[in-house]
Amino acid sequence: IWHEIFGFHGSELYIEHWDVLTGRTFQEVVFSFEDAAVVGLLTATGEAVLCPAADYILSKDDQVIVLAADNDTYRAAATCVQDFPLWCKNNPFKAKASPGKNTAMPKPEHSLIVGWNDTVYELVHTLAEGCAKGSECTVLAETSVEERQLRFRELQQRLRKNGVRPLRVNNVSGSPVARSDLGKLPLS
């Protein structure tokens, strides 16, 4: 992930001031970009804050830190591109109570990896070792699906050889910072 964020291949971090965002909460700012992922703020005092409180209100001197393909590929929208309160109402979060004793069988998990570099294989290997039967992992990346499938087949063979049950890997082609590509993901 660090290589993807701080390297010069793929998306990069950008810091910019947007007048249209002044007075919005950080939550609203997150939903104000169609083709960038908001990761934090550079405050008027020069403090970089990653993922500030949702109710933090942007001052006129705050700058937004985003992850985007290039500095000319994104722009802050005049209004939120997603009505978050309405989205929450239509997609209620189902809180899970943690039991005092875990006596139930482990349930299959669904993991999401956004972005790509050579450490993905190690991450998927680690997930496979700790996940229950039937678990899946979805990978959204710009790297070709064919290349990823070939490498994952090799990994699955190594897992079986070492007695680890492979997990299913779903490859989705797209940009990790494009809202339209993120919308293709099977999130449920």
PDB file of N, CA and C in Angstrom, residues 5 19 33 44 69 73 77 83 108 139 163 175:
ATOM      1  N   ILE A   5       0.883   4.322  -2.722  1.00  0.00           N
ATOM      2  CA  ILE A   5       0.540   5.698  -2.363  1.00  0.00           C
ATOM      3  C   ILE A   5       1.705   6.652  -2.597  1.00  0.00           C
ATOM      4  N   ASP A  19     -12.326  26.289  -2.225  1.00  0.00           N
ATOM      5  CA  ASP A  19     -13.260  27.242  -1.618  1.00  0.00           C
ATOM      6  C   ASP A  19     -14.646  26.648  -1.422  1.00  0.00           C
ATOM      7  N   PHE A  33     -16.103  14.309  -3.922  1.00  0.00           N
ATOM      8  CA  PHE A  33     -15.196  14.036  -5.039  1.00  0.00           C
ATOM      9  C   PHE A  33     -15.658  12.778  -5.755  1.00  0.00           C
ATOM     10  N   ALA A  44      -5.205  24.728   8.834  1.00  0.00           N
ATOM     11  CA  ALA A  44      -4.653  26.078   8.713  1.00  0.00           C
ATOM     12  C   ALA A  44      -3.382  26.233   9.547  1.00  0.00           C
ATOM     13  N   ALA A  69      -5.539   9.819  -9.393  1.00  0.00           N
ATOM     14  CA  ALA A  69      -4.686   9.382 -10.497  1.00  0.00           C
ATOM     15  C   ALA A  69      -3.714  10.480 -10.915  1.00  0.00           C
ATOM     16  N   THR A  73      -7.216  15.213 -12.639  1.00  0.00           N
ATOM     17  CA  THR A  73      -8.252  14.208 -12.898  1.00  0.00           C
ATOM     18  C   THR A  73      -9.419  14.278 -11.921  1.00  0.00           C
ATOM     19  N   ALA A  77     -16.863  18.789  -5.979  1.00  0.00           N
ATOM     20  CA  ALA A  77     -18.199  19.085  -6.494  1.00  0.00           C
ATOM     21  C   ALA A  77     -18.840  20.209  -5.680  1.00  0.00           C
ATOM     22  N   ASP A  83     -25.518  11.546  -1.094  1.00  0.00           N
ATOM     23  CA  ASP A  83     -26.220  12.001   0.100  1.00  0.00           C
ATOM     24  C   ASP A  83     -26.004  10.942   1.179  1.00  0.00           C
ATOM     25  N   PRO A 108     -17.558 -17.770   6.918  1.00  0.00           N
ATOM     26  CA  PRO A 108     -16.782 -17.250   5.793  1.00  0.00           C
ATOM     27  C   PRO A 108     -16.731 -15.724   5.830  1.00  0.00           C
ATOM     28  N   VAL A 139     -10.262  -8.185  -5.290  1.00  0.00           N
ATOM     29  CA  VAL A 139      -9.139  -7.285  -5.539  1.00  0.00           C
ATOM     30  C   VAL A 139      -9.537  -6.314  -6.648  1.00  0.00           C
ATOM     31  N   GLY A 163      -0.898 -27.255   2.752  1.00  0.00           N
ATOM     32  CA  GLY A 163      -2.027 -27.652   3.589  1.00  0.00           C
ATOM     33  C   GLY A 163      -2.944 -26.510   3.986  1.00  0.00           C
ATOM     34  N   SER A 175      -9.869   1.553 -11.336  1.00  0.00           N
ATOM     35  CA  SER A 175      -9.025   2.461 -10.567  1.00  0.00           C
ATOM     36  C   SER A 175      -9.481   2.501  -9.113  1.00  0.00           C
TER      37      SER A 175
END
